[in-house]
Amino acid sequence: MNISSILGLIIAASVFVGGILSSTSNWKIYLNIHAFVIVVGGTLAATLVSFPVKQIFKLYKVFFAKILGKGSSPHLKVIEEVIDLSKGIQNNENYLSENVDKIRVHFLKEAIQLQIEGGISDAKIDQVLKKRAEVHFIRYEEEAHVFKTVARFPPAFGLLGAVSGMIALMGGLGSPDSFKQIGPAMAVAMVATMYGIAIANFIFVPMGEYLSKLNKEDHLMRNIVIDAIKLLRSREHPVVVEEHLKSYLLSSERVMLNMPKAS
């Protein structure tokens, strides 16, 4: 489970609720069905117009699998596995075929299977892997794009709710005691704007940015695999493999890898 995302959502909710409760003793003024319907309903309607229903229903899987799922560093994991494989093939030329089913990183497993099955030249294998890496990057970026696009809707509909409330307020200015109603009416109109800003910046914008970050990490991992296959194919020494793949890491990440030097 991704503790960082869960903690962030809890803090966001706490800041929002705490800000409301500390700003006024009459917190019920923030509970406005008119504003809620316009912001949430409008956002849902705009999302349905912008994206297919099937793609929208997939978002809940993305939310639980990636945003709330266990955070990890796929590039560290794949480097560890490649180093182990490079050590194995030094003493056993059939080590890859014998241990391919034990590989945990799926893209690395696919690459190894292509290599040991034969029938495709090394150059074609590299082309296939590069194409798969690029396609995965584009498809995964679509998930982040959906969240980033939806993030633009709540503030816009929040403004729409505020404008509609102001229009109603202006229309009633000629009535008796209208002056006394200006303050409360304007507060209600502003609630819609607050809903829109809060929903966009506490939920959709951070989710979109986080998915983009995960996608970049995944793309880096796939590029590491493409390089790793070339190294394994040429049966480079484990020390060479380790040092070459460590070039993808920052100095702090190299410490995290904590791999002993191969003899």
Short mmCIF file of C-alpha atoms in Angstrom, two decimals, residues 136-238:
data_model
loop_
_atom_site.label_atom_id
_atom_site.label_comp_id
_atom_site.label_asym_id
_atom_site.label_seq_id
_atom_site.Cartn_x
_atom_site.Cartn_y
_atom_site.Cartn_z
CA HIS A 136 3.58 1.35 -22.96
CA PHE A 137 4.77 4.89 -22.30
CA ILE A 138 2.09 6.38 -24.58
CA ARG A 139 -0.71 4.18 -23.20
CA TYR A 140 0.20 4.81 -19.57
CA GLU A 141 0.49 8.53 -20.19
CA GLU A 142 -3.14 8.47 -21.36
CA GLU A 143 -4.15 7.55 -17.81
CA ALA A 144 -2.35 10.58 -16.42
CA HIS A 145 -3.82 12.71 -19.21
CA VAL A 146 -7.35 11.78 -18.15
CA PHE A 147 -6.78 12.95 -14.58
CA LYS A 148 -5.04 16.14 -15.72
CA THR A 149 -7.88 16.91 -18.13
CA VAL A 150 -10.59 16.25 -15.55
CA ALA A 151 -8.71 18.56 -13.16
CA ARG A 152 -9.60 21.50 -15.42
CA PHE A 153 -13.34 20.93 -15.09
CA PRO A 154 -14.16 21.48 -11.36
CA PRO A 155 -12.78 25.06 -11.16
CA ALA A 156 -14.66 25.99 -14.34
CA PHE A 157 -17.95 24.62 -13.04
CA GLY A 158 -17.22 26.17 -9.67
CA LEU A 159 -17.04 29.53 -11.42
CA LEU A 160 -20.27 28.68 -13.22
CA GLY A 161 -21.95 28.01 -9.89
CA ALA A 162 -20.65 31.29 -8.50
CA VAL A 163 -21.88 33.21 -11.54
CA SER A 164 -25.32 31.62 -11.39
CA GLY A 165 -25.52 32.50 -7.71
CA MET A 166 -24.49 36.09 -8.40
CA ILE A 167 -27.10 36.38 -11.13
CA ALA A 168 -29.77 35.21 -8.72
CA LEU A 169 -28.47 37.70 -6.15
CA MET A 170 -28.54 40.62 -8.58
CA GLY A 171 -32.02 39.68 -9.69
CA GLY A 172 -33.31 40.05 -6.16
CA LEU A 173 -31.70 43.38 -5.32
CA GLY A 174 -34.94 45.30 -5.78
CA SER A 175 -36.80 43.25 -3.17
CA PRO A 176 -37.34 44.41 0.43
CA ASP A 177 -34.37 43.76 2.76
CA SER A 178 -32.25 42.82 -0.23
CA PHE A 179 -29.26 44.63 1.28
CA LYS A 180 -29.24 42.26 4.26
CA GLN A 181 -29.24 39.27 1.93
CA ILE A 182 -26.20 40.32 -0.11
CA GLY A 183 -23.58 38.93 2.29
CA PRO A 184 -25.12 35.48 2.83
CA ALA A 185 -26.01 35.17 -0.84
CA MET A 186 -22.48 36.00 -1.98
CA ALA A 187 -21.06 33.48 0.50
CA VAL A 188 -23.26 30.76 -0.95
CA ALA A 189 -22.20 31.72 -4.49
CA MET A 190 -18.53 31.44 -3.53
CA VAL A 191 -18.99 27.95 -2.12
CA ALA A 192 -19.19 26.54 -5.65
CA THR A 193 -15.83 28.09 -6.53
CA MET A 194 -14.33 26.66 -3.36
CA TYR A 195 -15.64 23.18 -4.20
CA GLY A 196 -14.15 23.36 -7.68
CA ILE A 197 -10.72 24.54 -6.54
CA ALA A 198 -10.56 21.99 -3.72
CA ILE A 199 -11.60 19.00 -5.85
CA ALA A 200 -9.17 19.89 -8.64
CA ASN A 201 -6.11 20.68 -6.51
CA PHE A 202 -6.58 18.16 -3.71
CA ILE A 203 -7.54 15.21 -5.91
CA PHE A 204 -7.17 15.30 -9.68
CA VAL A 205 -4.05 17.43 -10.19
CA PRO A 206 -1.89 15.45 -7.70
CA MET A 207 -3.15 12.15 -9.10
CA GLY A 208 -2.30 13.15 -12.66
CA GLU A 209 1.19 14.28 -11.66
CA TYR A 210 1.78 11.09 -9.67
CA LEU A 211 0.73 8.89 -12.60
CA SER A 212 3.11 10.80 -14.88
CA LYS A 213 5.90 10.17 -12.39
CA LEU A 214 5.13 6.44 -12.28
CA ASN A 215 5.04 6.32 -16.07
CA LYS A 216 8.48 7.92 -16.36
CA GLU A 217 9.88 5.43 -13.85
CA ASP A 218 8.32 2.56 -15.80
CA HIS A 219 9.81 3.89 -19.05
CA LEU A 220 13.23 4.11 -17.43
CA MET A 221 12.89 0.51 -16.24
CA ARG A 222 12.06 -0.66 -19.78
CA ASN A 223 15.09 1.13 -21.20
CA ILE A 224 17.22 -0.58 -18.56
CA VAL A 225 15.84 -3.94 -19.72
CA ILE A 226 16.69 -3.14 -23.35
CA ASP A 227 20.28 -2.39 -22.35
CA ALA A 228 20.39 -5.40 -20.04
CA ILE A 229 19.44 -7.83 -22.80
CA LYS A 230 22.38 -6.61 -24.89
CA LEU A 231 24.73 -7.12 -21.95
CA LEU A 232 23.40 -10.60 -21.18
CA ARG A 233 23.50 -11.54 -24.84
CA SER A 234 27.20 -10.68 -25.04
CA ARG A 235 27.82 -12.48 -21.71
CA GLU A 236 29.50 -9.48 -20.11
CA HIS A 237 31.08 -10.00 -16.69
CA PRO A 238 28.67 -9.30 -13.77
#
